[in-house]
Each structure stands twice: as C-alpha cells, then as structure tokens.
Amino acid sequence: MINYPIKKENYQKKVLNNHANRGMALEELINKSNEYYALNQIAYIHKRPTPIKVFKTTDNDKITEGVFLKPSTLDYVGVFKGRYLDFEAKETISKKGFSMHNIANHQVEAMKQIVYHQGVSFAIISFKSYNEIYLLDSSFFIDAYNNKLSIIPYEKIVENGILIKEGYHIPLDYLKAVRMAYFEK
Amino acid sequence: MINYPIKKENYQKKVLNNHANRGMALEELINKSNEYYALNQIAYIHKRPTPIKVFKTTDNDKITEGVFLKPSTLDYVGVFKGRYLDFEAKETISKKGFSMHNIANHQVEAMKQIVYHQGVSFAIISFKSYNEIYLLDSSFFIDAYNNKLSIIPYEKIVENGILIKEGYHIPLDYLKAVRMAYFEK
C-alpha cells in the first residue's frame, strides 16, 4: 500500500511526537523568538535539552543505546532585565482547560522553588482548539496542585492569563506578556 | 558535519566515581551541593543536560542512534536570592593556569550575554595538581578572549578568584564564594 505524501506539518508532528516533545509547534515559536531576543540583546533564554541517559557509546562517541528521562525541571530558563525566568510550554487540544495531568508533580515542585527564590515562573499554554496562546503565572498551577484539582478551566485562564499574539518579527513575543505580568506592577 | 563528542570525559568520570568516594569529580561535588541547596531551600540550581541529537529511536522510544552536541551554553543555571546564576565548571591538571582552549567561543559569548542582562556569570575551576578550586568571574574569560590570550595564569586566578573549600555537609559550598563575590559589594 502506498502512503501518499501527507502534509509536511503532520509529518513533523509525527516525528516530533516520538519523544516527549509534544507541542513542538509552540516550542518552535518560542525557540525562534528566543533567537530574536538573543540577536537583539533583549534577553538570554534557552530551552533546556531533554535529559537522556546514555548506556552505550561507540569508540568515537556515538550513542547506540539510551533512553529519554522525565525532566523534573521546566522547559526554558533564562535572564531578562536581571530577572531569572523559568517556564514551561504546553499545547493542548482541550476546550475545557488545562489538564493537570499534563504537568508532572516534580515540575510543580520546581515552580514552587523558583517562586520561593524570587524567580519568575509561568507556563505558556497554547489552546489549539481556540488558536490562542496564554501566559499563566505558576501560582495557578501550584494552587490547582495543592487543591488536587484535575483541571484549570479555560475561563479561569482567559481571565487570569495574558493573551500572547503571534507576530511577524518576533514569532511569539511572550516577553511582552512577561513585562506586563512581572515588570509593570 | 556535526561537532560532537564532548563530555565523554564527564561521563567517564561519573562511572569512575562509582568506585571511589574520594576525589569526587568537580561536577559531582557541584551536583551534590546543588541537592543540598535545594533541600535546604538555599537556591534552585541545576545542570543543563548535555544536548544530544537523536537520529533513531525504537517504537518504544529507546534511542539507538544519536550524537552528543557541543553546547553553546554554560553547565549550570539557577536562581539564588532572586539573582540569575549561570556558570561553567572545569577541571584542569595544568599547573600554569586555565587554558582558553578549554572553553568554546560560544561559551564566552554566552558569558557576555549573561552579564549584559545583569545575570551572575562565572566559572568554577578545579586545579587538580594543586587540589584547589576557585570561583572566577566571567570578566576574566571575556578579557582573555578579547585579547586573544591562550591562558589565564594560575597566579592571576589565585589573586582574583575566590578559593572554595570542600566541606562535609555541603561538598563544595560555592555559594559562599558567590555571596562574597556578588552580594557583599
């Protein structure tokens, strides 16, 4: 049977979904924005590499056996106007809200620690069904976790989050939202 | 072609240290100190995973082909008393000093950016021949790089760095040096 050339988009998704990195579309928007921020000396922010445990390498250091590990940290870390930023990026197709199953307990613990040490911590959530992307402060995830809630309702995110628009020069200028949320209080 | 195989060194060191507690590799001293800092809510600092490019995985997500990539970022990143820390850890057997060949151009560029955005950036250098470990501010690496110097002499590091002592509860309390260098000015 022939597999017809499907949309490149779908192909990419398939490839990317091979390992934990779901929601690469969002990830790519953020990565490209980070490149823009770096080039224009606006901020220094990088994705943490996916942790991997390597079991075997060849003599010339190629990996022949390894596994992906579950990260206990958040996706991105960096510095912006002297402040420490540490955040997660998540895509969801849900219309109801953000399911807490999408975030590991360790990651919520990470958020607590970051906030405790006066860092800035949040998540960027892409609602694919609505074609909307929000910045939501970590306190909402910590609250949901502490109260054993399984979901943060979409309405709550709309109300308390900051809508981030996709743009031309900066694919996703999420630092605009960061400024609003953490620098203009 | 890809620029690879770094860090085999670190990997090997880890393996070796399974057999011996003494003479812990610098990385392990720092990792264990970071665990102490996290548990005691002193700081939130993590090693960035080594970036890897994965070419092949099995259906159940095991890696069967991959290579190590050369990182353009520094080894560790975290937040301490509201400040962004980003630093490199290096061991050397040289008695003359720290060879600039041990640090990639990209990493010096990273230091420049971190400092520009008001982060705290430094390196922890372990002189194995002297059994001494120093914290040295990034400005010395940036200067050496700008002036095309091949080495930062040992004497210069002794004079300008801060000696870090190994300890019992905290294997390597480098945050004490960080406090002295960046918080008590």
Short mmCIF file of C-alpha atoms in Angstrom, two decimals:
data_model
loop_
_atom_site.label_atom_id
_atom_site.label_comp_id
_atom_site.label_asym_id
_atom_site.label_seq_id
_atom_site.Cartn_x
_atom_site.Cartn_y
_atom_site.Cartn_z
CA MET A 1 0.00 0.00 0.00
CA ILE A 2 1.21 3.43 -0.81
CA ASN A 3 1.43 6.16 1.75
CA TYR A 4 0.71 9.36 -0.03
CA PRO A 5 2.77 12.35 0.79
CA ILE A 6 0.91 13.88 3.59
CA LYS A 7 1.19 17.40 4.80
CA LYS A 8 4.64 18.23 5.97
CA GLU A 9 3.02 19.57 9.09
CA ASN A 10 1.64 16.17 10.00
CA TYR A 11 4.89 14.51 9.20
CA GLN A 12 6.74 16.83 11.52
CA LYS A 13 4.27 16.25 14.25
CA LYS A 14 4.72 12.52 13.94
CA VAL A 15 8.46 12.75 14.10
CA LEU A 16 8.44 15.09 16.99
CA ASN A 17 5.93 13.13 18.95
CA ASN A 18 8.36 10.27 19.03
CA HIS A 19 9.73 11.72 22.17
CA ALA A 20 8.03 13.60 24.90
CA ASN A 21 8.25 16.84 22.95
CA ARG A 22 4.66 17.19 22.08
CA GLY A 23 3.62 20.61 21.03
CA MET A 24 6.65 21.42 19.01
CA ALA A 25 4.74 23.99 17.06
CA LEU A 26 4.65 26.11 20.21
CA GLU A 27 8.18 25.13 21.03
CA GLU A 28 9.37 26.30 17.67
CA LEU A 29 7.59 29.64 18.05
CA ILE A 30 9.34 30.13 21.37
CA ASN A 31 12.73 28.97 20.13
CA LYS A 32 12.62 31.36 17.21
CA SER A 33 11.51 34.18 19.45
CA ASN A 34 14.42 33.40 21.75
CA GLU A 35 16.79 33.67 18.80
CA TYR A 36 15.35 37.07 18.05
CA TYR A 37 15.68 38.13 21.68
CA ALA A 38 19.31 36.97 21.76
CA LEU A 39 20.27 38.65 18.50
CA ASN A 40 18.68 41.89 19.58
CA GLN A 41 20.07 41.69 23.10
CA ILE A 42 16.64 41.70 24.65
CA ALA A 43 17.07 38.58 26.74
CA TYR A 44 19.12 35.41 27.07
CA ILE A 45 16.74 32.46 27.21
CA HIS A 46 17.29 28.84 26.19
CA LYS A 47 15.46 25.59 26.12
CA ARG A 48 16.87 23.00 28.46
CA PRO A 49 17.89 19.96 26.46
CA THR A 50 15.81 16.86 27.05
CA PRO A 51 17.67 14.79 29.62
CA ILE A 52 18.87 11.47 28.33
CA LYS A 53 20.50 8.53 29.98
CA VAL A 54 23.18 7.03 27.79
CA PHE A 55 24.00 3.36 28.24
CA LYS A 56 26.32 2.68 25.35
CA THR A 57 28.55 4.68 23.06
CA THR A 58 30.90 3.66 20.29
CA ASP A 59 34.61 4.39 20.49
CA ASN A 60 34.07 7.61 18.59
CA ASP A 61 31.35 8.67 20.99
CA LYS A 62 28.21 7.92 19.03
CA ILE A 63 25.28 6.92 21.15
CA THR A 64 23.98 3.44 20.41
CA GLU A 65 21.81 2.90 23.44
CA GLY A 66 19.96 5.42 25.55
CA VAL A 67 16.60 6.48 26.90
CA PHE A 68 14.81 9.78 27.40
CA LEU A 69 14.34 10.75 31.02
CA LYS A 70 11.42 12.57 32.52
CA PRO A 71 12.58 16.09 33.27
CA SER A 72 11.96 17.48 36.74
CA THR A 73 12.74 20.99 35.57
CA LEU A 74 10.75 23.28 33.29
CA ASP A 75 11.34 23.70 29.57
CA TYR A 76 13.01 27.11 29.38
CA VAL A 77 15.35 29.13 31.53
CA GLY A 78 16.96 32.50 31.07
CA VAL A 79 17.59 36.03 32.20
CA PHE A 80 15.62 39.13 31.24
CA LYS A 81 16.33 42.57 32.68
CA GLY A 82 18.24 40.99 35.53
CA ARG A 83 15.48 38.61 36.48
CA TYR A 84 15.50 34.84 36.41
CA LEU A 85 12.80 33.34 34.16
CA ASP A 86 11.94 29.66 34.23
CA PHE A 87 8.89 28.39 32.40
CA GLU A 88 7.02 25.56 30.78
CA ALA A 89 5.43 25.44 27.32
CA LYS A 90 2.39 23.28 26.70
CA GLU A 91 -0.06 22.72 23.90
CA THR A 92 -3.50 21.31 24.42
CA ILE A 93 -6.39 20.42 22.14
CA SER A 94 -8.79 20.54 25.06
CA LYS A 95 -11.51 23.20 25.01
CA LYS A 96 -12.29 22.80 28.68
CA GLY A 97 -8.97 23.91 30.05
CA PHE A 98 -5.51 22.79 31.03
CA SER A 99 -5.41 19.27 32.44
CA MET A 100 -3.09 18.95 35.39
CA HIS A 101 -2.13 15.54 34.04
CA ASN A 102 -0.04 17.44 31.52
CA ILE A 103 2.32 18.64 34.17
CA ALA A 104 4.44 16.39 36.39
CA ASN A 105 4.41 16.79 40.17
CA HIS A 106 8.12 17.48 40.04
CA GLN A 107 7.51 20.38 37.73
CA VAL A 108 5.01 21.96 40.08
CA GLU A 109 7.58 21.49 42.85
CA ALA A 110 10.08 23.25 40.58
CA MET A 111 7.66 26.17 40.20
CA LYS A 112 7.33 26.45 43.97
CA GLN A 113 11.08 26.57 44.40
CA ILE A 114 11.59 29.13 41.65
CA VAL A 115 8.98 31.41 43.17
CA TYR A 116 10.48 30.89 46.64
CA HIS A 117 13.86 32.07 45.37
CA GLN A 118 12.25 35.12 43.73
CA GLY A 119 12.46 33.88 40.19
CA VAL A 120 9.73 34.46 37.64
CA SER A 121 7.85 31.29 36.78
CA PHE A 122 4.93 30.67 34.47
CA ALA A 123 3.61 28.47 31.70
CA ILE A 124 2.82 29.34 28.12
CA ILE A 125 -0.27 27.40 27.15
CA SER A 126 -1.40 27.02 23.58
CA PHE A 127 -5.08 26.19 23.15
CA LYS A 128 -5.08 24.72 19.68
CA SER A 129 -8.86 24.50 19.50
CA TYR A 130 -9.16 28.23 20.07
CA ASN A 131 -5.93 29.19 18.36
CA GLU A 132 -5.00 31.19 21.44
CA ILE A 133 -1.83 31.25 23.50
CA TYR A 134 -1.72 32.43 27.11
CA LEU A 135 0.88 33.17 29.70
CA LEU A 136 -0.30 31.94 33.09
CA ASP A 137 1.59 32.51 36.30
CA SER A 138 2.85 29.47 38.20
CA SER A 139 0.67 30.26 41.21
CA PHE A 140 -2.33 28.84 39.33
CA PHE A 141 -0.59 25.52 38.80
CA ILE A 142 0.60 25.42 42.38
CA ASP A 143 -2.93 26.18 43.62
CA ALA A 144 -4.50 23.53 41.41
CA TYR A 145 -1.91 21.04 42.57
CA ASN A 146 -2.33 21.85 46.25
CA ASN A 147 -6.10 21.57 45.92
CA LYS A 148 -5.88 18.37 43.90
CA LEU A 149 -7.82 19.87 41.02
CA SER A 150 -7.58 17.92 37.79
CA ILE A 151 -8.06 20.89 35.50
CA ILE A 152 -7.56 24.64 35.31
CA PRO A 153 -10.68 25.77 33.46
CA TYR A 154 -10.25 27.64 30.20
CA GLU A 155 -12.31 30.55 31.55
CA LYS A 156 -10.00 30.92 34.50
CA ILE A 157 -7.01 31.06 32.21
CA VAL A 158 -8.66 33.64 29.96
CA GLU A 159 -9.47 35.72 33.00
CA ASN A 160 -6.11 35.48 34.75
CA GLY A 161 -3.68 34.83 31.95
CA ILE A 162 -2.26 37.19 29.37
CA LEU A 163 -3.06 36.54 25.73
CA ILE A 164 0.09 36.39 23.60
CA LYS A 165 -0.20 37.28 19.95
CA GLU A 166 1.84 35.73 17.17
CA GLY A 167 3.77 38.30 15.26
CA TYR A 168 6.00 38.85 12.29
CA HIS A 169 9.41 39.91 13.56
CA ILE A 170 9.01 38.04 16.79
CA PRO A 171 7.05 34.84 16.14
CA LEU A 172 5.64 34.89 19.67
CA ASP A 173 6.53 37.94 21.71
CA TYR A 174 5.88 36.37 25.06
CA LEU A 175 8.25 38.79 26.80
CA LYS A 176 5.66 41.47 26.20
CA ALA A 177 3.36 39.44 28.40
CA VAL A 178 6.17 38.87 30.89
CA ARG A 179 6.71 42.62 31.11
CA MET A 180 3.01 43.18 31.76
CA ALA A 181 2.76 40.45 34.35
CA TYR A 182 6.01 40.93 36.28
CA PHE A 183 7.57 44.30 35.50
CA GLU A 184 4.71 46.77 35.40
CA LYS A 185 3.18 46.15 38.74
CA MET B 1 29.41 17.72 9.70
CA ILE B 2 28.40 17.80 13.27
CA ASN B 3 30.54 18.98 16.09
CA TYR B 4 30.45 16.41 18.68
CA PRO B 5 31.79 14.49 21.22
CA ILE B 6 32.48 16.40 24.17
CA LYS B 7 31.61 15.33 27.58
CA LYS B 8 32.63 11.75 27.27
CA GLU B 9 35.07 12.90 29.86
CA ASN B 10 32.31 13.74 32.29
CA TYR B 11 30.54 10.53 31.61
CA GLN B 12 33.66 8.54 32.32
CA LYS B 13 34.36 10.47 35.47
CA LYS B 14 30.91 9.64 36.75
CA VAL B 15 31.46 5.99 36.10
CA LEU B 16 34.81 6.05 37.82
CA ASN B 17 33.37 7.75 40.83
CA ASN B 18 31.04 4.88 41.35
CA HIS B 19 34.04 3.05 42.72
CA ALA B 20 35.53 5.80 44.81
CA ASN B 21 34.13 8.45 47.05
CA ARG B 22 37.36 10.31 47.36
CA GLY B 23 38.41 12.71 44.72
CA MET B 24 34.90 13.31 43.54
CA ALA B 25 34.76 14.85 40.14
CA LEU B 26 34.05 18.55 40.24
CA GLU B 27 30.72 18.01 38.55
CA GLU B 28 29.64 15.59 41.22
CA LEU B 29 30.72 17.93 44.01
CA ILE B 30 28.60 20.65 42.46
CA ASN B 31 25.63 18.39 41.78
CA LYS B 32 25.59 17.15 45.36
CA SER B 33 25.94 20.68 46.67
CA ASN B 34 23.01 21.70 44.49
CA GLU B 35 20.94 18.91 46.03
CA TYR B 36 21.81 20.25 49.45
CA TYR B 37 20.92 23.79 48.39
CA ALA B 38 17.58 22.60 47.00
CA LEU B 39 16.66 20.51 50.05
CA ASN B 40 17.51 23.36 52.37
CA GLN B 41 15.83 25.97 50.19
CA ILE B 42 19.02 27.91 49.74
CA ALA B 43 18.96 28.03 45.96
CA TYR B 44 17.50 26.33 42.91
CA ILE B 45 20.36 25.39 40.58
CA HIS B 46 20.60 22.61 38.01
CA LYS B 47 22.99 21.25 35.49
CA ARG B 48 21.82 21.68 31.95
CA PRO B 49 21.55 18.27 30.32
CA THR B 50 24.10 17.59 27.62
CA PRO B 51 22.41 18.34 24.32
CA ILE B 52 22.05 15.31 22.10
CA LYS B 53 20.86 14.89 18.57
CA VAL B 54 18.81 11.77 18.18
CA PHE B 55 18.65 10.10 14.78
CA LYS B 56 16.84 6.88 15.51
CA THR B 57 14.53 5.56 18.17
CA THR B 58 12.71 2.27 18.58
CA ASP B 59 8.92 2.09 18.69
CA ASN B 60 9.02 2.27 22.45
CA ASP B 61 11.21 5.35 22.42
CA LYS B 62 14.63 3.93 23.10
CA ILE B 63 17.46 5.74 21.44
CA THR B 64 19.50 3.61 19.07
CA GLU B 65 21.40 6.30 17.23
CA GLY B 66 22.49 9.70 18.40
CA VAL B 67 25.42 12.03 18.93
CA PHE B 68 26.46 14.45 21.63
CA LEU B 69 26.32 18.07 20.55
CA LYS B 70 28.63 20.82 21.57
CA PRO B 71 26.76 23.05 23.99
CA SER B 72 26.78 26.80 23.43
CA THR B 73 25.50 27.43 26.93
CA LEU B 74 27.26 27.00 30.26
CA ASP B 75 27.00 23.96 32.50
CA TYR B 76 24.77 25.20 35.32
CA VAL B 77 21.89 27.61 35.66
CA GLY B 78 19.75 28.64 38.58
CA VAL B 79 18.36 31.25 40.89
CA PHE B 80 19.80 32.38 44.21
CA LYS B 81 18.34 35.18 46.30
CA GLY B 82 16.47 36.46 43.27
CA ARG B 83 19.51 36.56 41.04
CA TYR B 84 20.19 34.60 37.89
CA LEU B 85 23.34 32.41 38.10
CA ASP B 86 24.85 30.80 35.02
CA PHE B 87 28.25 29.15 35.24
CA GLU B 88 30.75 26.71 33.90
CA ALA B 89 32.66 24.02 35.78
CA LYS B 90 36.10 22.96 34.60
CA GLU B 91 38.83 20.70 35.84
CA THR B 92 42.42 21.06 34.76
CA ILE B 93 45.62 19.21 35.51
CA SER B 94 47.68 22.20 34.35
CA LYS B 95 49.87 23.96 36.89
CA LYS B 96 50.33 27.01 34.71
CA GLY B 97 46.76 28.14 34.59
CA PHE B 98 43.48 27.80 32.75
CA SER B 99 43.88 27.19 29.05
CA MET B 100 41.37 29.12 26.97
CA HIS B 101 41.18 26.08 24.70
CA ASN B 102 39.07 24.53 27.42
CA ILE B 103 36.27 26.95 26.76
CA ALA B 104 34.38 27.30 23.49
CA ASN B 105 33.97 30.70 21.85
CA HIS B 106 30.22 30.27 22.11
CA GLN B 107 30.52 29.89 25.81
CA VAL B 108 32.43 33.13 26.18
CA GLU B 109 29.73 34.75 24.06
CA ALA B 110 27.20 33.28 26.47
CA MET B 111 29.06 34.86 29.39
CA LYS B 112 28.94 38.25 27.67
CA GLN B 113 25.21 37.99 27.17
CA ILE B 114 24.53 36.85 30.71
CA VAL B 115 26.49 39.78 32.11
CA TYR B 116 24.77 42.16 29.69
CA HIS B 117 21.39 41.07 31.02
CA GLN B 118 22.58 41.50 34.61
CA GLY B 119 22.95 37.85 35.39
CA VAL B 120 25.78 36.50 37.52
CA SER B 121 28.28 34.52 35.49
CA PHE B 122 31.49 32.78 36.49
CA ALA B 123 33.46 29.57 36.24
CA ILE B 124 34.44 27.12 38.93
CA ILE B 125 37.91 25.87 38.14
CA SER B 126 39.41 22.86 39.80
CA PHE B 127 43.22 22.75 39.72
CA LYS B 128 43.79 19.10 40.31
CA SER B 129 47.57 19.49 40.62
CA TYR B 130 47.12 21.90 43.49
CA ASN B 131 43.97 20.36 44.89
CA GLU B 132 42.39 23.81 44.83
CA ILE B 133 39.09 25.01 43.48
CA TYR B 134 38.40 28.64 42.57
CA LEU B 135 35.46 30.73 41.56
CA LEU B 136 36.50 33.19 38.85
CA ASP B 137 34.24 35.87 37.43
CA SER B 138 33.38 35.72 33.74
CA SER B 139 35.05 39.04 33.07
CA PHE B 140 38.44 37.27 33.16
CA PHE B 141 37.41 34.84 30.46
CA ILE B 142 35.89 37.61 28.37
CA ASP B 143 39.08 39.67 28.72
CA ALA B 144 41.33 36.76 27.81
CA TYR B 145 39.12 36.01 24.84
CA ASN B 146 39.02 39.62 23.64
CA ASN B 147 42.80 39.87 23.95
CA LYS B 148 43.38 36.51 22.30
CA LEU B 149 45.27 35.16 25.29
CA SER B 150 45.71 31.41 25.32
CA ILE B 151 45.86 31.07 29.06
CA ILE B 152 44.72 32.70 32.28
CA PRO B 153 47.74 32.24 34.54
CA TYR B 154 47.32 30.37 37.80
CA GLU B 155 48.67 33.35 39.77
CA LYS B 156 46.04 35.61 38.27
CA ILE B 157 43.31 33.20 39.28
CA VAL B 158 44.68 32.90 42.82
CA GLU B 159 44.79 36.68 43.06
CA ASN B 160 41.38 37.43 41.58
CA GLY B 161 39.40 34.29 42.24
CA ILE B 162 37.85 33.05 45.43
CA LEU B 163 39.10 29.78 46.89
CA ILE B 164 36.28 27.33 47.55
CA LYS B 165 36.75 24.74 50.26
CA GLU B 166 35.32 21.26 50.22
CA GLY B 167 33.17 20.57 53.20
CA TYR B 168 31.19 17.94 54.97
CA HIS B 169 27.53 18.92 54.84
CA ILE B 170 27.96 20.79 51.60
CA PRO B 171 30.52 19.00 49.46
CA LEU B 172 31.52 22.25 47.78
CA ASP B 173 29.88 25.36 49.20
CA TYR B 174 30.47 27.53 46.16
CA LEU B 175 27.54 29.78 47.04
CA LYS B 176 29.63 31.10 49.90
CA ALA B 177 32.05 32.36 47.26
CA VAL B 178 29.14 33.66 45.18
CA ARG B 179 27.91 35.63 48.18
CA MET B 180 31.34 37.15 48.70
CA ALA B 181 31.82 37.98 45.04
CA TYR B 182 28.38 39.29 44.10
CA PHE B 183 26.32 40.04 47.16
CA GLU B 184 28.65 41.72 49.62
CA LYS B 185 29.90 44.52 47.46
#
